Amino acid sequence: MLSQLYPAAWNQYLDISVVILRLLGLFLLAPAFNHRSIPVVIKIALAFALSLALYPVVRPLLGAFPSDLFGILALAIRETVIGLFLGLSAHLAVEAIHTAAQFIGFQMGFGVGGLMDPQMQSSVTVLVPLYGWVVLMLFFALNLHHELIYLFVQSFRMTKGIEDSFLQNGAVMKHLVSMFGDLFVTAVRMAAPFTLLALACNVAVGLLNRMMPQMNVMLFSFPITILLGLLTFYLVAPELLDFIEVMLSGASEKTVALLRAL
């Protein structure tokens, strides 16, 4: 039974490099798998272990392994790019949430006191790590890591017989531009309630400052904005979690659409 799943000759395992390269491309962008706290050695070991586990499933869908150096290089680039496409939709969904958290943090007055986020490698507001951990917990709670592995297996069926010039396909570029555009639209939609709150608070503070110029109202505007922002965050938290859940779940559909466009 084991010989039917795994060939006995070592030279018949050359095409497993296709699975490993596609998995490594996936791990570069996929949420949770691309976290900087995971050492590179662990990521490579996990990719190799998953490749061995999935090889009997995807082996009938693999094409012939090229015999020339140019064909091997083209194969390596193609499989790595397809792996990047597999994790791109989920990665952009997470980046949209991080961008929204950055917008909300600035509106609440947290822009002055920034933090160095090791995952983003940049200075962010205190809300970005909070949103990041919430997204990570939802990612595992919704079993989206299993969905990602399922899409990885299905990608071999969807991209069977694909040509090396797939990047020149206009439909692929159209999907990529649409996905990057949705990133900013989603971020603005998530930050809209907090933006309206901050605008109303600033208008009220400006009116009070004109009515009572002898009182330094601007001094109290920052704690009031932070307090109202935290209160709004508490009130809209259930709807916000549902919105994030829909975003993460919809990333699978965008991935399938992108793979079909190849």
PDB file of C-alpha atoms in Angstrom:
ATOM      1  CA  MET A   1       0.000   0.000   0.000  1.00  0.00           C
ATOM      2  CA  LEU A   2       2.841   2.368   0.843  1.00  0.00           C
ATOM      3  CA  SER A   3       4.557   1.660  -2.482  1.00  0.00           C
ATOM      4  CA  GLN A   4       1.403   2.736  -4.303  1.00  0.00           C
ATOM      5  CA  LEU A   5       1.438   6.108  -2.555  1.00  0.00           C
ATOM      6  CA  TYR A   6       5.178   6.759  -2.664  1.00  0.00           C
ATOM      7  CA  PRO A   7       7.459   5.497  -5.472  1.00  0.00           C
ATOM      8  CA  ALA A   8      10.426   3.356  -4.548  1.00  0.00           C
ATOM      9  CA  ALA A   9      12.955   4.981  -6.900  1.00  0.00           C
ATOM     10  CA  TRP A  10      14.448   8.283  -5.723  1.00  0.00           C
ATOM     11  CA  ASN A  11      14.539   9.824  -9.217  1.00  0.00           C
ATOM     12  CA  GLN A  12      10.728   9.667  -9.361  1.00  0.00           C
ATOM     13  CA  TYR A  13      10.549  12.308  -6.615  1.00  0.00           C
ATOM     14  CA  LEU A  14      11.895  15.153  -8.736  1.00  0.00           C
ATOM     15  CA  ASP A  15       8.413  16.542  -9.301  1.00  0.00           C
ATOM     16  CA  ILE A  16       7.893  16.936  -5.553  1.00  0.00           C
ATOM     17  CA  SER A  17       9.964  20.100  -5.905  1.00  0.00           C
ATOM     18  CA  VAL A  18       6.899  21.578  -7.657  1.00  0.00           C
ATOM     19  CA  VAL A  19       4.855  21.063  -4.488  1.00  0.00           C
ATOM     20  CA  ILE A  20       7.611  22.436  -2.249  1.00  0.00           C
ATOM     21  CA  LEU A  21       8.118  25.588  -4.342  1.00  0.00           C
ATOM     22  CA  ARG A  22       4.387  26.309  -4.481  1.00  0.00           C
ATOM     23  CA  LEU A  23       4.110  25.826  -0.724  1.00  0.00           C
ATOM     24  CA  LEU A  24       7.065  28.125  -0.066  1.00  0.00           C
ATOM     25  CA  GLY A  25       5.421  30.785  -2.238  1.00  0.00           C
ATOM     26  CA  LEU A  26       2.213  30.311  -0.265  1.00  0.00           C
ATOM     27  CA  PHE A  27       4.040  30.643   3.066  1.00  0.00           C
ATOM     28  CA  LEU A  28       5.546  33.980   1.991  1.00  0.00           C
ATOM     29  CA  LEU A  29       2.142  35.709   1.997  1.00  0.00           C
ATOM     30  CA  ALA A  30      -0.419  33.486   3.726  1.00  0.00           C
ATOM     31  CA  PRO A  31      -1.581  34.784   7.132  1.00  0.00           C
ATOM     32  CA  ALA A  32      -0.197  32.932  10.162  1.00  0.00           C
ATOM     33  CA  PHE A  33       2.298  31.021   7.987  1.00  0.00           C
ATOM     34  CA  ASN A  34       4.201  34.199   7.081  1.00  0.00           C
ATOM     35  CA  HIS A  35       4.523  35.482  10.646  1.00  0.00           C
ATOM     36  CA  ARG A  36       8.010  36.771  11.395  1.00  0.00           C
ATOM     37  CA  SER A  37       8.112  35.008  14.752  1.00  0.00           C
ATOM     38  CA  ILE A  38       8.295  31.656  12.912  1.00  0.00           C
ATOM     39  CA  PRO A  39      11.926  30.853  12.003  1.00  0.00           C
ATOM     40  CA  VAL A  40      12.720  30.294   8.339  1.00  0.00           C
ATOM     41  CA  VAL A  41      14.018  26.792   9.102  1.00  0.00           C
ATOM     42  CA  ILE A  42      10.642  25.871  10.608  1.00  0.00           C
ATOM     43  CA  LYS A  43       8.813  27.200   7.542  1.00  0.00           C
ATOM     44  CA  ILE A  44      11.018  25.175   5.191  1.00  0.00           C
ATOM     45  CA  ALA A  45      10.622  22.047   7.347  1.00  0.00           C
ATOM     46  CA  LEU A  46       6.829  22.530   7.430  1.00  0.00           C
ATOM     47  CA  ALA A  47       6.734  23.012   3.659  1.00  0.00           C
ATOM     48  CA  PHE A  48       8.752  19.838   3.150  1.00  0.00           C
ATOM     49  CA  ALA A  49       6.568  17.827   5.558  1.00  0.00           C
ATOM     50  CA  LEU A  50       3.337  19.069   3.943  1.00  0.00           C
ATOM     51  CA  SER A  51       4.771  18.324   0.507  1.00  0.00           C
ATOM     52  CA  LEU A  52       5.403  14.705   1.486  1.00  0.00           C
ATOM     53  CA  ALA A  53       1.898  14.445   2.961  1.00  0.00           C
ATOM     54  CA  LEU A  54       0.168  15.979  -0.078  1.00  0.00           C
ATOM     55  CA  TYR A  55       2.366  14.429  -2.766  1.00  0.00           C
ATOM     56  CA  PRO A  56       0.255  11.249  -3.221  1.00  0.00           C
ATOM     57  CA  VAL A  57      -2.853  13.428  -3.658  1.00  0.00           C
ATOM     58  CA  VAL A  58      -1.452  15.862  -6.222  1.00  0.00           C
ATOM     59  CA  ARG A  59       0.908  13.476  -8.045  1.00  0.00           C
ATOM     60  CA  PRO A  60      -1.648  12.561 -10.765  1.00  0.00           C
ATOM     61  CA  LEU A  61      -2.084  16.300 -11.487  1.00  0.00           C
ATOM     62  CA  LEU A  62       1.618  17.039 -11.927  1.00  0.00           C
ATOM     63  CA  GLY A  63       3.051  17.397 -15.398  1.00  0.00           C
ATOM     64  CA  ALA A  64       6.306  16.018 -16.728  1.00  0.00           C
ATOM     65  CA  PHE A  65       9.418  17.345 -15.023  1.00  0.00           C
ATOM     66  CA  PRO A  66      11.584  19.334 -17.483  1.00  0.00           C
ATOM     67  CA  SER A  67      14.962  17.922 -18.443  1.00  0.00           C
ATOM     68  CA  ASP A  68      16.762  21.156 -19.393  1.00  0.00           C
ATOM     69  CA  LEU A  69      18.015  23.943 -17.138  1.00  0.00           C
ATOM     70  CA  PHE A  70      15.822  26.637 -18.723  1.00  0.00           C
ATOM     71  CA  GLY A  71      12.726  24.509 -18.197  1.00  0.00           C
ATOM     72  CA  ILE A  72      13.629  23.908 -14.550  1.00  0.00           C
ATOM     73  CA  LEU A  73      14.127  27.655 -13.931  1.00  0.00           C
ATOM     74  CA  ALA A  74      10.825  28.473 -15.655  1.00  0.00           C
ATOM     75  CA  LEU A  75       9.108  25.801 -13.560  1.00  0.00           C
ATOM     76  CA  ALA A  76      10.577  27.203 -10.319  1.00  0.00           C
ATOM     77  CA  ILE A  77       9.460  30.757 -11.122  1.00  0.00           C
ATOM     78  CA  ARG A  78       5.995  29.662 -12.234  1.00  0.00           C
ATOM     79  CA  GLU A  79       5.281  27.529  -9.175  1.00  0.00           C
ATOM     80  CA  THR A  80       6.571  30.169  -6.761  1.00  0.00           C
ATOM     81  CA  VAL A  81       4.383  32.852  -8.382  1.00  0.00           C
ATOM     82  CA  ILE A  82       1.312  30.590  -8.242  1.00  0.00           C
ATOM     83  CA  GLY A  83       2.029  29.984  -4.554  1.00  0.00           C
ATOM     84  CA  LEU A  84       2.213  33.743  -4.014  1.00  0.00           C
ATOM     85  CA  PHE A  85      -1.146  34.143  -5.767  1.00  0.00           C
ATOM     86  CA  LEU A  86      -2.654  31.537  -3.425  1.00  0.00           C
ATOM     87  CA  GLY A  87      -1.787  33.568  -0.351  1.00  0.00           C
ATOM     88  CA  LEU A  88      -2.281  37.003  -1.916  1.00  0.00           C
ATOM     89  CA  SER A  89      -6.033  37.373  -1.336  1.00  0.00           C
ATOM     90  CA  ALA A  90      -5.865  36.460   2.349  1.00  0.00           C
ATOM     91  CA  HIS A  91      -2.774  38.631   2.769  1.00  0.00           C
ATOM     92  CA  LEU A  92      -4.511  41.652   1.218  1.00  0.00           C
ATOM     93  CA  ALA A  93      -7.552  41.095   3.442  1.00  0.00           C
ATOM     94  CA  VAL A  94      -5.321  41.167   6.523  1.00  0.00           C
ATOM     95  CA  GLU A  95      -3.456  44.229   5.220  1.00  0.00           C
ATOM     96  CA  ALA A  96      -6.799  46.001   4.695  1.00  0.00           C
ATOM     97  CA  ILE A  97      -7.653  45.355   8.343  1.00  0.00           C
ATOM     98  CA  HIS A  98      -4.235  46.631   9.434  1.00  0.00           C
ATOM     99  CA  THR A  99      -4.689  49.766   7.311  1.00  0.00           C
ATOM    100  CA  ALA A 100      -8.127  50.331   8.842  1.00  0.00           C
ATOM    101  CA  ALA A 101      -6.638  49.939  12.331  1.00  0.00           C
ATOM    102  CA  GLN A 102      -4.001  52.511  11.416  1.00  0.00           C
ATOM    103  CA  PHE A 103      -6.700  54.947  10.239  1.00  0.00           C
ATOM    104  CA  ILE A 104      -8.743  54.380  13.398  1.00  0.00           C
ATOM    105  CA  GLY A 105      -5.693  54.864  15.612  1.00  0.00           C
ATOM    106  CA  PHE A 106      -4.927  58.212  14.007  1.00  0.00           C
ATOM    107  CA  GLN A 107      -8.552  59.326  14.368  1.00  0.00           C
ATOM    108  CA  MET A 108      -8.565  58.389  18.061  1.00  0.00           C
ATOM    109  CA  GLY A 109      -5.356  60.315  18.735  1.00  0.00           C
ATOM    110  CA  PHE A 110      -2.931  57.396  18.979  1.00  0.00           C
ATOM    111  CA  GLY A 111      -0.833  58.643  16.088  1.00  0.00           C
ATOM    112  CA  VAL A 112       1.613  60.450  18.379  1.00  0.00           C
ATOM    113  CA  GLY A 113       2.511  57.392  20.439  1.00  0.00           C
ATOM    114  CA  GLY A 114       3.455  54.779  17.859  1.00  0.00           C
ATOM    115  CA  LEU A 115       4.820  51.278  18.329  1.00  0.00           C
ATOM    116  CA  MET A 116       7.363  49.311  16.314  1.00  0.00           C
ATOM    117  CA  ASP A 117       5.485  46.300  15.001  1.00  0.00           C
ATOM    118  CA  PRO A 118       7.942  43.423  14.299  1.00  0.00           C
ATOM    119  CA  GLN A 119       5.533  41.863  11.800  1.00  0.00           C
ATOM    120  CA  MET A 120       5.000  45.067   9.807  1.00  0.00           C
ATOM    121  CA  GLN A 121       8.573  46.332  10.368  1.00  0.00           C
ATOM    122  CA  SER A 122       7.242  49.872  10.714  1.00  0.00           C
ATOM    123  CA  SER A 123       5.888  52.308  13.286  1.00  0.00           C
ATOM    124  CA  VAL A 124       2.158  51.732  13.804  1.00  0.00           C
ATOM    125  CA  THR A 125      -0.515  52.810  16.255  1.00  0.00           C
ATOM    126  CA  VAL A 126      -1.366  50.661  19.253  1.00  0.00           C
ATOM    127  CA  LEU A 127      -4.519  49.348  17.546  1.00  0.00           C
ATOM    128  CA  VAL A 128      -2.681  47.601  14.698  1.00  0.00           C
ATOM    129  CA  PRO A 129      -1.192  44.795  16.871  1.00  0.00           C
ATOM    130  CA  LEU A 130      -4.578  44.408  18.602  1.00  0.00           C
ATOM    131  CA  TYR A 131      -6.380  43.998  15.289  1.00  0.00           C
ATOM    132  CA  GLY A 132      -3.606  41.718  14.075  1.00  0.00           C
ATOM    133  CA  TRP A 133      -4.059  39.272  16.943  1.00  0.00           C
ATOM    134  CA  VAL A 134      -7.853  39.362  16.531  1.00  0.00           C
ATOM    135  CA  VAL A 135      -7.464  38.501  12.837  1.00  0.00           C
ATOM    136  CA  LEU A 136      -5.022  35.701  13.663  1.00  0.00           C
ATOM    137  CA  MET A 137      -7.430  34.164  16.185  1.00  0.00           C
ATOM    138  CA  LEU A 138     -10.321  34.395  13.728  1.00  0.00           C
ATOM    139  CA  PHE A 139      -8.154  32.845  11.017  1.00  0.00           C
ATOM    140  CA  PHE A 140      -7.673  29.695  13.095  1.00  0.00           C
ATOM    141  CA  ALA A 141     -11.144  29.739  14.689  1.00  0.00           C
ATOM    142  CA  LEU A 142     -12.792  29.725  11.247  1.00  0.00           C
ATOM    143  CA  ASN A 143     -10.495  26.887  10.065  1.00  0.00           C
ATOM    144  CA  LEU A 144      -9.247  29.084   7.249  1.00  0.00           C
ATOM    145  CA  HIS A 145      -5.821  27.433   7.462  1.00  0.00           C
ATOM    146  CA  HIS A 146      -7.536  24.180   6.440  1.00  0.00           C
ATOM    147  CA  GLU A 147      -9.341  26.045   3.669  1.00  0.00           C
ATOM    148  CA  LEU A 148      -6.011  27.394   2.471  1.00  0.00           C
ATOM    149  CA  ILE A 149      -4.487  23.916   2.270  1.00  0.00           C
ATOM    150  CA  TYR A 150      -7.593  22.669   0.430  1.00  0.00           C
ATOM    151  CA  LEU A 151      -7.233  25.496  -2.098  1.00  0.00           C
ATOM    152  CA  PHE A 152      -3.575  24.590  -2.452  1.00  0.00           C
ATOM    153  CA  VAL A 153      -4.487  21.052  -3.485  1.00  0.00           C
ATOM    154  CA  GLN A 154      -7.214  22.283  -5.825  1.00  0.00           C
ATOM    155  CA  SER A 155      -4.795  24.742  -7.420  1.00  0.00           C
ATOM    156  CA  PHE A 156      -2.977  21.876  -9.139  1.00  0.00           C
ATOM    157  CA  ARG A 157      -6.209  20.913 -10.863  1.00  0.00           C
ATOM    158  CA  MET A 158      -7.018  24.512 -11.841  1.00  0.00           C
ATOM    159  CA  THR A 159      -3.549  25.279 -13.168  1.00  0.00           C
ATOM    160  CA  LYS A 160      -2.929  21.971 -14.932  1.00  0.00           C
ATOM    161  CA  GLY A 161      -1.398  22.628 -18.343  1.00  0.00           C
ATOM    162  CA  ILE A 162      -0.818  26.319 -17.638  1.00  0.00           C
ATOM    163  CA  GLU A 163       1.676  28.127 -19.846  1.00  0.00           C
ATOM    164  CA  ASP A 164       4.688  30.066 -18.588  1.00  0.00           C
ATOM    165  CA  SER A 165       3.351  33.300 -20.121  1.00  0.00           C
ATOM    166  CA  PHE A 166       0.312  33.430 -17.810  1.00  0.00           C
ATOM    167  CA  LEU A 167       1.489  36.725 -16.295  1.00  0.00           C
ATOM    168  CA  GLN A 168       0.813  38.408 -19.622  1.00  0.00           C
ATOM    169  CA  ASN A 169      -2.868  37.521 -19.336  1.00  0.00           C
ATOM    170  CA  GLY A 170      -4.975  40.670 -19.091  1.00  0.00           C
ATOM    171  CA  ALA A 171      -7.562  38.961 -16.881  1.00  0.00           C
ATOM    172  CA  VAL A 172      -4.887  38.244 -14.267  1.00  0.00           C
ATOM    173  CA  MET A 173      -3.769  41.870 -14.198  1.00  0.00           C
ATOM    174  CA  LYS A 174      -7.395  42.979 -13.937  1.00  0.00           C
ATOM    175  CA  HIS A 175      -7.956  40.738 -10.914  1.00  0.00           C
ATOM    176  CA  LEU A 176      -4.770  41.948  -9.234  1.00  0.00           C
ATOM    177  CA  VAL A 177      -5.649  45.619  -9.708  1.00  0.00           C
ATOM    178  CA  SER A 178      -9.173  44.973  -8.397  1.00  0.00           C
ATOM    179  CA  MET A 179      -7.830  43.177  -5.311  1.00  0.00           C
ATOM    180  CA  PHE A 180      -5.405  45.985  -4.471  1.00  0.00           C
ATOM    181  CA  GLY A 181      -8.182  48.541  -4.983  1.00  0.00           C
ATOM    182  CA  ASP A 182     -10.492  46.648  -2.628  1.00  0.00           C
ATOM    183  CA  LEU A 183      -7.809  46.915   0.062  1.00  0.00           C
ATOM    184  CA  PHE A 184      -8.256  50.682   0.453  1.00  0.00           C
ATOM    185  CA  VAL A 185     -12.026  50.548   0.007  1.00  0.00           C
ATOM    186  CA  THR A 186     -12.328  47.989   2.801  1.00  0.00           C
ATOM    187  CA  ALA A 187     -10.024  49.975   5.082  1.00  0.00           C
ATOM    188  CA  VAL A 188     -12.086  53.141   4.605  1.00  0.00           C
ATOM    189  CA  ARG A 189     -15.329  51.243   5.247  1.00  0.00           C
ATOM    190  CA  MET A 190     -14.004  49.820   8.521  1.00  0.00           C
ATOM    191  CA  ALA A 191     -12.695  53.180   9.699  1.00  0.00           C
ATOM    192  CA  ALA A 192     -15.786  55.170   8.630  1.00  0.00           C
ATOM    193  CA  PRO A 193     -17.665  55.088  12.001  1.00  0.00           C
ATOM    194  CA  PHE A 194     -14.574  56.244  13.884  1.00  0.00           C
ATOM    195  CA  THR A 195     -13.860  58.934  11.281  1.00  0.00           C
ATOM    196  CA  LEU A 196     -17.373  60.347  11.620  1.00  0.00           C
ATOM    197  CA  LEU A 197     -17.067  60.247  15.408  1.00  0.00           C
ATOM    198  CA  ALA A 198     -13.740  62.083  15.361  1.00  0.00           C
ATOM    199  CA  LEU A 199     -15.146  64.669  12.949  1.00  0.00           C
ATOM    200  CA  ALA A 200     -18.195  65.300  15.152  1.00  0.00           C
ATOM    201  CA  CYS A 201     -15.985  65.528  18.246  1.00  0.00           C
ATOM    202  CA  ASN A 202     -13.667  68.053  16.571  1.00  0.00           C
ATOM    203  CA  VAL A 203     -16.620  70.161  15.442  1.00  0.00           C
ATOM    204  CA  ALA A 204     -18.045  70.162  18.983  1.00  0.00           C
ATOM    205  CA  VAL A 205     -14.672  71.101  20.467  1.00  0.00           C
ATOM    206  CA  GLY A 206     -14.276  73.901  17.908  1.00  0.00           C
ATOM    207  CA  LEU A 207     -17.697  75.323  18.780  1.00  0.00           C
ATOM    208  CA  LEU A 208     -16.937  75.176  22.512  1.00  0.00           C
ATOM    209  CA  ASN A 209     -13.620  76.889  21.901  1.00  0.00           C
ATOM    210  CA  ARG A 210     -15.388  79.753  20.126  1.00  0.00           C
ATOM    211  CA  MET A 211     -18.069  79.989  22.803  1.00  0.00           C
ATOM    212  CA  MET A 212     -15.602  79.865  25.721  1.00  0.00           C
ATOM    213  CA  PRO A 213     -12.277  81.236  24.472  1.00  0.00           C
ATOM    214  CA  GLN A 214     -11.020  81.728  28.023  1.00  0.00           C
ATOM    215  CA  MET A 215     -11.048  77.927  28.547  1.00  0.00           C
ATOM    216  CA  ASN A 216      -8.434  75.792  26.812  1.00  0.00           C
ATOM    217  CA  VAL A 217     -10.902  73.278  25.405  1.00  0.00           C
ATOM    218  CA  MET A 218      -8.346  71.825  23.014  1.00  0.00           C
ATOM    219  CA  LEU A 219      -6.479  70.431  26.015  1.00  0.00           C
ATOM    220  CA  PHE A 220      -9.435  68.159  26.814  1.00  0.00           C
ATOM    221  CA  SER A 221     -10.126  67.130  23.234  1.00  0.00           C
ATOM    222  CA  PHE A 222      -7.545  64.324  23.133  1.00  0.00           C
ATOM    223  CA  PRO A 223      -8.794  62.302  26.144  1.00  0.00           C
ATOM    224  CA  ILE A 224     -12.404  62.884  25.050  1.00  0.00           C
ATOM    225  CA  THR A 225     -11.642  61.594  21.538  1.00  0.00           C
ATOM    226  CA  ILE A 226      -9.869  58.524  22.924  1.00  0.00           C
ATOM    227  CA  LEU A 227     -12.704  57.803  25.362  1.00  0.00           C
ATOM    228  CA  LEU A 228     -15.385  58.129  22.675  1.00  0.00           C
ATOM    229  CA  GLY A 229     -13.302  56.005  20.304  1.00  0.00           C
ATOM    230  CA  LEU A 230     -12.974  53.193  22.842  1.00  0.00           C
ATOM    231  CA  LEU A 231     -16.694  53.421  23.567  1.00  0.00           C
ATOM    232  CA  THR A 232     -17.479  53.193  19.853  1.00  0.00           C
ATOM    233  CA  PHE A 233     -15.098  50.269  19.505  1.00  0.00           C
ATOM    234  CA  TYR A 234     -16.967  48.493  22.315  1.00  0.00           C
ATOM    235  CA  LEU A 235     -20.377  49.154  20.739  1.00  0.00           C
ATOM    236  CA  VAL A 236     -19.486  48.125  17.177  1.00  0.00           C
ATOM    237  CA  ALA A 237     -17.218  45.193  18.156  1.00  0.00           C
ATOM    238  CA  PRO A 238     -19.777  42.453  17.238  1.00  0.00           C
ATOM    239  CA  GLU A 239     -20.473  43.983  13.813  1.00  0.00           C
ATOM    240  CA  LEU A 240     -16.746  44.575  13.330  1.00  0.00           C
ATOM    241  CA  LEU A 241     -15.946  40.922  14.024  1.00  0.00           C
ATOM    242  CA  ASP A 242     -18.670  39.824  11.594  1.00  0.00           C
ATOM    243  CA  PHE A 243     -17.244  42.157   8.952  1.00  0.00           C
ATOM    244  CA  ILE A 244     -13.727  40.750   9.443  1.00  0.00           C
ATOM    245  CA  GLU A 245     -15.111  37.212   9.279  1.00  0.00           C
ATOM    246  CA  VAL A 246     -16.834  37.941   5.963  1.00  0.00           C
ATOM    247  CA  MET A 247     -13.653  39.505   4.617  1.00  0.00           C
ATOM    248  CA  LEU A 248     -11.473  36.538   5.520  1.00  0.00           C
ATOM    249  CA  SER A 249     -14.018  34.025   4.236  1.00  0.00           C
ATOM    250  CA  GLY A 250     -14.403  35.922   0.960  1.00  0.00           C
ATOM    251  CA  ALA A 251     -10.662  35.723   0.333  1.00  0.00           C
ATOM    252  CA  SER A 252     -11.080  32.088  -0.776  1.00  0.00           C
ATOM    253  CA  GLU A 253     -13.506  33.091  -3.530  1.00  0.00           C
ATOM    254  CA  LYS A 254     -11.104  35.754  -4.786  1.00  0.00           C
ATOM    255  CA  THR A 255      -8.297  33.192  -4.809  1.00  0.00           C
ATOM    256  CA  VAL A 256     -10.369  30.768  -6.880  1.00  0.00           C
ATOM    257  CA  ALA A 257     -11.279  33.550  -9.321  1.00  0.00           C
ATOM    258  CA  LEU A 258      -7.626  34.516  -9.666  1.00  0.00           C
ATOM    259  CA  LEU A 259      -6.534  30.920 -10.294  1.00  0.00           C
ATOM    260  CA  ARG A 260      -9.223  30.437 -12.908  1.00  0.00           C
ATOM    261  CA  ALA A 261      -8.030  33.596 -14.670  1.00  0.00           C
ATOM    262  CA  LEU A 262      -4.601  32.023 -15.089  1.00  0.00           C
TER     263      LEU A 262
END
